[in-house]
Amino acid sequence: WRIGNENATDIKAVAMFMKNKFNIPVWIVGTSRGTFSTVNAAIKLGQDIYGIVLTSSITTRPKAESLKRGILDMHLDQITIPALIVAHKEDKCFFSPPDSVNLIKAELVNSTNVAVQFLAGGKSPKTKASMPLSAHGFYGVEKETVSHISDFVKSNQ
């Protein structure tokens, strides 16, 4: 569902509402499985959104599932808007290894601006590695994460 037309249509409706009501450039931020929706929207909506942010991006999947390389199996070369890729160096989630960030960046060849931001540190995990209260969710470094995202968005207006 996250990579289908219906999802992109829903995202477009929200983006157009925000754009029209507040006269602002709309960015889509996706974390973990949400990176599928974000990439899908960037591919299908193009200039209807202003940029994307991918955090804890899914780049590995169980062999039984499609898109075995996660968002790397999507058409990242079709994205033409700015993209920020954020990862936590200590993310232990099997599906979002931090070292895959450079693979994502290499595929975003037509984006107008691609940046990578690594974070480290934070609080000791309170949940499994793939859950929010761990490095996967930037637990303990939330303010720094938001600050980096905000800086990138502001620099690409």
mmCIF file of N, CA, C and O in Angstrom, residues 8-57:
data_model
loop_
_atom_site.group_PDB
_atom_site.id
_atom_site.type_symbol
_atom_site.label_atom_id
_atom_site.label_comp_id
_atom_site.label_asym_id
_atom_site.label_seq_id
_atom_site.Cartn_x
_atom_site.Cartn_y
_atom_site.Cartn_z
ATOM 1 N N ALA A 8 -0.050 7.747 -2.649
ATOM 2 C CA ALA A 8 0.449 9.000 -3.227
ATOM 3 C C ALA A 8 -0.681 10.016 -3.384
ATOM 4 O O ALA A 8 -0.492 11.215 -3.134
ATOM 5 N N THR A 9 -1.861 9.553 -3.762
ATOM 6 C CA THR A 9 -3.017 10.445 -3.897
ATOM 7 C C THR A 9 -3.395 11.052 -2.551
ATOM 8 O O THR A 9 -3.695 12.246 -2.461
ATOM 9 N N ASP A 10 -3.386 10.231 -1.512
ATOM 10 C CA ASP A 10 -3.694 10.736 -0.162
ATOM 11 C C ASP A 10 -2.676 11.785 0.278
ATOM 12 O O ASP A 10 -3.045 12.835 0.805
ATOM 13 N N ILE A 11 -1.402 11.495 0.053
ATOM 14 C CA ILE A 11 -0.345 12.433 0.433
ATOM 15 C C ILE A 11 -0.489 13.732 -0.360
ATOM 16 O O ILE A 11 -0.344 14.826 0.189
ATOM 17 N N LYS A 12 -0.816 13.618 -1.643
ATOM 18 C CA LYS A 12 -0.986 14.821 -2.466
ATOM 19 C C LYS A 12 -2.132 15.675 -1.937
ATOM 20 O O LYS A 12 -2.018 16.905 -1.887
ATOM 21 N N ALA A 13 -3.223 15.045 -1.529
ATOM 22 C CA ALA A 13 -4.362 15.801 -1.011
ATOM 23 C C ALA A 13 -3.972 16.597 0.232
ATOM 24 O O ALA A 13 -4.312 17.784 0.347
ATOM 25 N N VAL A 14 -3.235 15.977 1.119
ATOM 26 C CA VAL A 14 -2.789 16.678 2.332
ATOM 27 C C VAL A 14 -1.798 17.780 1.966
ATOM 28 O O VAL A 14 -1.895 18.910 2.461
ATOM 29 N N ALA A 15 -0.852 17.476 1.081
ATOM 30 C CA ALA A 15 0.150 18.468 0.681
ATOM 31 C C ALA A 15 -0.496 19.681 0.011
ATOM 32 O O ALA A 15 -0.142 20.823 0.310
ATOM 33 N N MET A 16 -1.456 19.441 -0.881
ATOM 34 C CA MET A 16 -2.120 20.553 -1.569
ATOM 35 C C MET A 16 -2.958 21.381 -0.595
ATOM 36 O O MET A 16 -3.016 22.606 -0.702
ATOM 37 N N PHE A 17 -3.596 20.720 0.370
ATOM 38 C CA PHE A 17 -4.347 21.438 1.385
ATOM 39 C C PHE A 17 -3.426 22.385 2.153
ATOM 40 O O PHE A 17 -3.728 23.569 2.329
ATOM 41 N N MET A 18 -2.287 21.862 2.613
ATOM 42 C CA MET A 18 -1.335 22.677 3.373
ATOM 43 C C MET A 18 -0.772 23.814 2.524
ATOM 44 O O MET A 18 -0.670 24.953 2.981
ATOM 45 N N LYS A 19 -0.429 23.488 1.292
ATOM 46 C CA LYS A 19 0.137 24.486 0.385
ATOM 47 C C LYS A 19 -0.862 25.614 0.126
ATOM 48 O O LYS A 19 -0.508 26.789 0.170
ATOM 49 N N ASN A 20 -2.109 25.256 -0.136
ATOM 50 C CA ASN A 20 -3.136 26.257 -0.447
ATOM 51 C C ASN A 20 -3.595 27.037 0.777
ATOM 52 O O ASN A 20 -3.808 28.240 0.698
ATOM 53 N N LYS A 21 -3.765 26.371 1.883
ATOM 54 C CA LYS A 21 -4.273 27.035 3.087
ATOM 55 C C LYS A 21 -3.227 27.953 3.715
ATOM 56 O O LYS A 21 -3.541 29.040 4.173
ATOM 57 N N PHE A 22 -1.970 27.513 3.741
ATOM 58 C CA PHE A 22 -0.932 28.264 4.448
ATOM 59 C C PHE A 22 0.110 28.897 3.530
ATOM 60 O O PHE A 22 1.011 29.576 3.998
ATOM 61 N N ASN A 23 0.006 28.635 2.221
ATOM 62 C CA ASN A 23 0.954 29.180 1.246
ATOM 63 C C ASN A 23 2.404 28.892 1.645
ATOM 64 O O ASN A 23 3.235 29.790 1.748
ATOM 65 N N ILE A 24 2.668 27.610 1.903
ATOM 66 C CA ILE A 24 4.003 27.182 2.321
ATOM 67 C C ILE A 24 4.496 26.052 1.424
ATOM 68 O O ILE A 24 3.693 25.303 0.870
ATOM 69 N N PRO A 25 5.806 25.934 1.276
ATOM 70 C CA PRO A 25 6.341 24.769 0.568
ATOM 71 C C PRO A 25 6.192 23.537 1.467
ATOM 72 O O PRO A 25 6.476 23.590 2.656
ATOM 73 N N VAL A 26 5.709 22.456 0.906
ATOM 74 C CA VAL A 26 5.447 21.245 1.685
ATOM 75 C C VAL A 26 6.559 20.226 1.491
ATOM 76 O O VAL A 26 6.912 19.879 0.363
ATOM 77 N N TRP A 27 7.080 19.764 2.605
ATOM 78 C CA TRP A 27 8.089 18.708 2.644
ATOM 79 C C TRP A 27 7.453 17.458 3.230
ATOM 80 O O TRP A 27 6.610 17.550 4.115
ATOM 81 N N ILE A 28 7.877 16.309 2.764
ATOM 82 C CA ILE A 28 7.397 15.038 3.291
ATOM 83 C C ILE A 28 8.550 14.382 4.047
ATOM 84 O O ILE A 28 9.658 14.261 3.520
ATOM 85 N N VAL A 29 8.271 13.982 5.283
ATOM 86 C CA VAL A 29 9.269 13.318 6.122
ATOM 87 C C VAL A 29 8.778 11.906 6.394
ATOM 88 O O VAL A 29 7.638 11.704 6.808
ATOM 89 N N GLY A 30 9.643 10.931 6.153
ATOM 90 C CA GLY A 30 9.293 9.541 6.429
ATOM 91 C C GLY A 30 10.351 8.889 7.290
ATOM 92 O O GLY A 30 11.546 9.085 7.076
ATOM 93 N N THR A 31 9.889 8.122 8.280
ATOM 94 C CA THR A 31 10.797 7.394 9.163
ATOM 95 C C THR A 31 10.509 5.910 9.040
ATOM 96 O O THR A 31 9.349 5.496 9.064
ATOM 97 N N SER A 32 11.566 5.127 8.905
ATOM 98 C CA SER A 32 11.473 3.680 8.851
ATOM 99 C C SER A 32 10.544 3.261 7.710
ATOM 100 O O SER A 32 10.796 3.609 6.563
ATOM 101 N N ARG A 33 9.466 2.526 7.985
ATOM 102 C CA ARG A 33 8.545 2.122 6.910
ATOM 103 C C ARG A 33 7.940 3.329 6.194
ATOM 104 O O ARG A 33 7.545 3.234 5.035
ATOM 105 N N GLY A 34 7.873 4.453 6.874
ATOM 106 C CA GLY A 34 7.361 5.669 6.258
ATOM 107 C C GLY A 34 8.219 6.156 5.105
ATOM 108 O O GLY A 34 7.763 6.956 4.283
ATOM 109 N N THR A 35 9.478 5.678 5.024
ATOM 110 C CA THR A 35 10.322 6.090 3.895
ATOM 111 C C THR A 35 9.785 5.543 2.575
ATOM 112 O O THR A 35 10.005 6.143 1.529
ATOM 113 N N PHE A 36 9.062 4.417 2.602
ATOM 114 C CA PHE A 36 8.426 3.913 1.376
ATOM 115 C C PHE A 36 7.394 4.927 0.875
ATOM 116 O O PHE A 36 7.364 5.253 -0.313
ATOM 117 N N SER A 37 6.547 5.420 1.768
ATOM 118 C CA SER A 37 5.530 6.412 1.385
ATOM 119 C C SER A 37 6.170 7.698 0.891
ATOM 120 O O SER A 37 5.711 8.302 -0.077
ATOM 121 N N THR A 38 7.236 8.122 1.562
ATOM 122 C CA THR A 38 7.902 9.368 1.197
ATOM 123 C C THR A 38 8.534 9.271 -0.190
ATOM 124 O O THR A 38 8.376 10.163 -1.020
ATOM 125 N N VAL A 39 9.245 8.189 -0.444
ATOM 126 C CA VAL A 39 9.865 7.997 -1.762
ATOM 127 C C VAL A 39 8.791 7.858 -2.830
ATOM 128 O O VAL A 39 8.892 8.456 -3.904
ATOM 129 N N ASN A 40 7.747 7.092 -2.545
ATOM 130 C CA ASN A 40 6.643 6.934 -3.487
ATOM 131 C C ASN A 40 6.042 8.291 -3.850
ATOM 132 O O ASN A 40 5.805 8.588 -5.020
ATOM 133 N N ALA A 41 5.809 9.121 -2.841
ATOM 134 C CA ALA A 41 5.247 10.453 -3.088
ATOM 135 C C ALA A 41 6.203 11.298 -3.917
ATOM 136 O O ALA A 41 5.781 11.987 -4.852
ATOM 137 N N ALA A 42 7.479 11.259 -3.597
ATOM 138 C CA ALA A 42 8.458 12.065 -4.347
ATOM 139 C C ALA A 42 8.521 11.647 -5.805
ATOM 140 O O ALA A 42 8.646 12.493 -6.698
ATOM 141 N N ILE A 43 8.403 10.359 -6.067
ATOM 142 C CA ILE A 43 8.436 9.860 -7.447
ATOM 143 C C ILE A 43 7.155 10.240 -8.188
ATOM 144 O O ILE A 43 7.202 10.738 -9.304
ATOM 145 N N LYS A 44 6.016 10.024 -7.554
ATOM 146 C CA LYS A 44 4.729 10.205 -8.247
ATOM 147 C C LYS A 44 4.229 11.646 -8.254
ATOM 148 O O LYS A 44 3.484 12.031 -9.151
ATOM 149 N N LEU A 45 4.646 12.438 -7.276
ATOM 150 C CA LEU A 45 4.122 13.806 -7.184
ATOM 151 C C LEU A 45 5.092 14.850 -7.705
ATOM 152 O O LEU A 45 4.692 15.983 -7.970
ATOM 153 N N GLY A 46 6.361 14.511 -7.783
ATOM 154 C CA GLY A 46 7.346 15.438 -8.316
ATOM 155 C C GLY A 46 7.326 16.786 -7.646
ATOM 156 O O GLY A 46 7.465 16.906 -6.435
ATOM 157 N N GLN A 47 7.091 17.822 -8.427
ATOM 158 C CA GLN A 47 7.164 19.192 -7.943
ATOM 159 C C GLN A 47 5.960 19.617 -7.090
ATOM 160 O O GLN A 47 5.932 20.734 -6.597
ATOM 161 N N ASP A 48 4.983 18.733 -6.912
ATOM 162 C CA ASP A 48 3.873 19.060 -6.011
ATOM 163 C C ASP A 48 4.332 19.133 -4.564
ATOM 164 O O ASP A 48 3.647 19.712 -3.724
ATOM 165 N N ILE A 49 5.456 18.512 -4.266
ATOM 166 C CA ILE A 49 6.069 18.654 -2.950
ATOM 167 C C ILE A 49 7.445 19.278 -3.137
ATOM 168 O O ILE A 49 8.040 19.183 -4.203
ATOM 169 N N TYR A 50 7.913 19.933 -2.114
ATOM 170 C CA TYR A 50 9.126 20.741 -2.247
ATOM 171 C C TYR A 50 10.402 19.954 -1.958
ATOM 172 O O TYR A 50 11.457 20.254 -2.488
ATOM 173 N N GLY A 51 10.312 18.955 -1.085
ATOM 174 C CA GLY A 51 11.480 18.158 -0.750
ATOM 175 C C GLY A 51 11.086 17.017 0.171
ATOM 176 O O GLY A 51 9.947 16.935 0.626
ATOM 177 N N ILE A 52 12.059 16.134 0.417
ATOM 178 C CA ILE A 52 11.804 14.985 1.281
ATOM 179 C C ILE A 52 12.924 14.827 2.303
ATOM 180 O O ILE A 52 14.057 15.256 2.087
ATOM 181 N N VAL A 53 12.556 14.188 3.397
ATOM 182 C CA VAL A 53 13.522 13.813 4.430
ATOM 183 C C VAL A 53 13.283 12.338 4.731
ATOM 184 O O VAL A 53 12.145 11.935 4.999
ATOM 185 N N LEU A 54 14.345 11.558 4.659
ATOM 186 C CA LEU A 54 14.279 10.127 4.943
ATOM 187 C C LEU A 54 15.080 9.843 6.201
ATOM 188 O O LEU A 54 16.276 10.115 6.249
ATOM 189 N N THR A 55 14.419 9.304 7.227
ATOM 190 C CA THR A 55 15.112 8.982 8.469
ATOM 191 C C THR A 55 14.944 7.495 8.763
ATOM 192 O O THR A 55 13.860 6.940 8.596
ATOM 193 N N SER A 56 16.037 6.867 9.193
ATOM 194 C CA SER A 56 16.038 5.422 9.461
ATOM 195 C C SER A 56 15.431 4.665 8.277
ATOM 196 O O SER A 56 14.508 3.863 8.418
ATOM 197 N N SER A 57 15.963 4.928 7.098
ATOM 198 C CA SER A 57 15.412 4.393 5.852
ATOM 199 C C SER A 57 15.517 2.880 5.770
ATOM 200 O O SER A 57 16.550 2.289 6.102
#
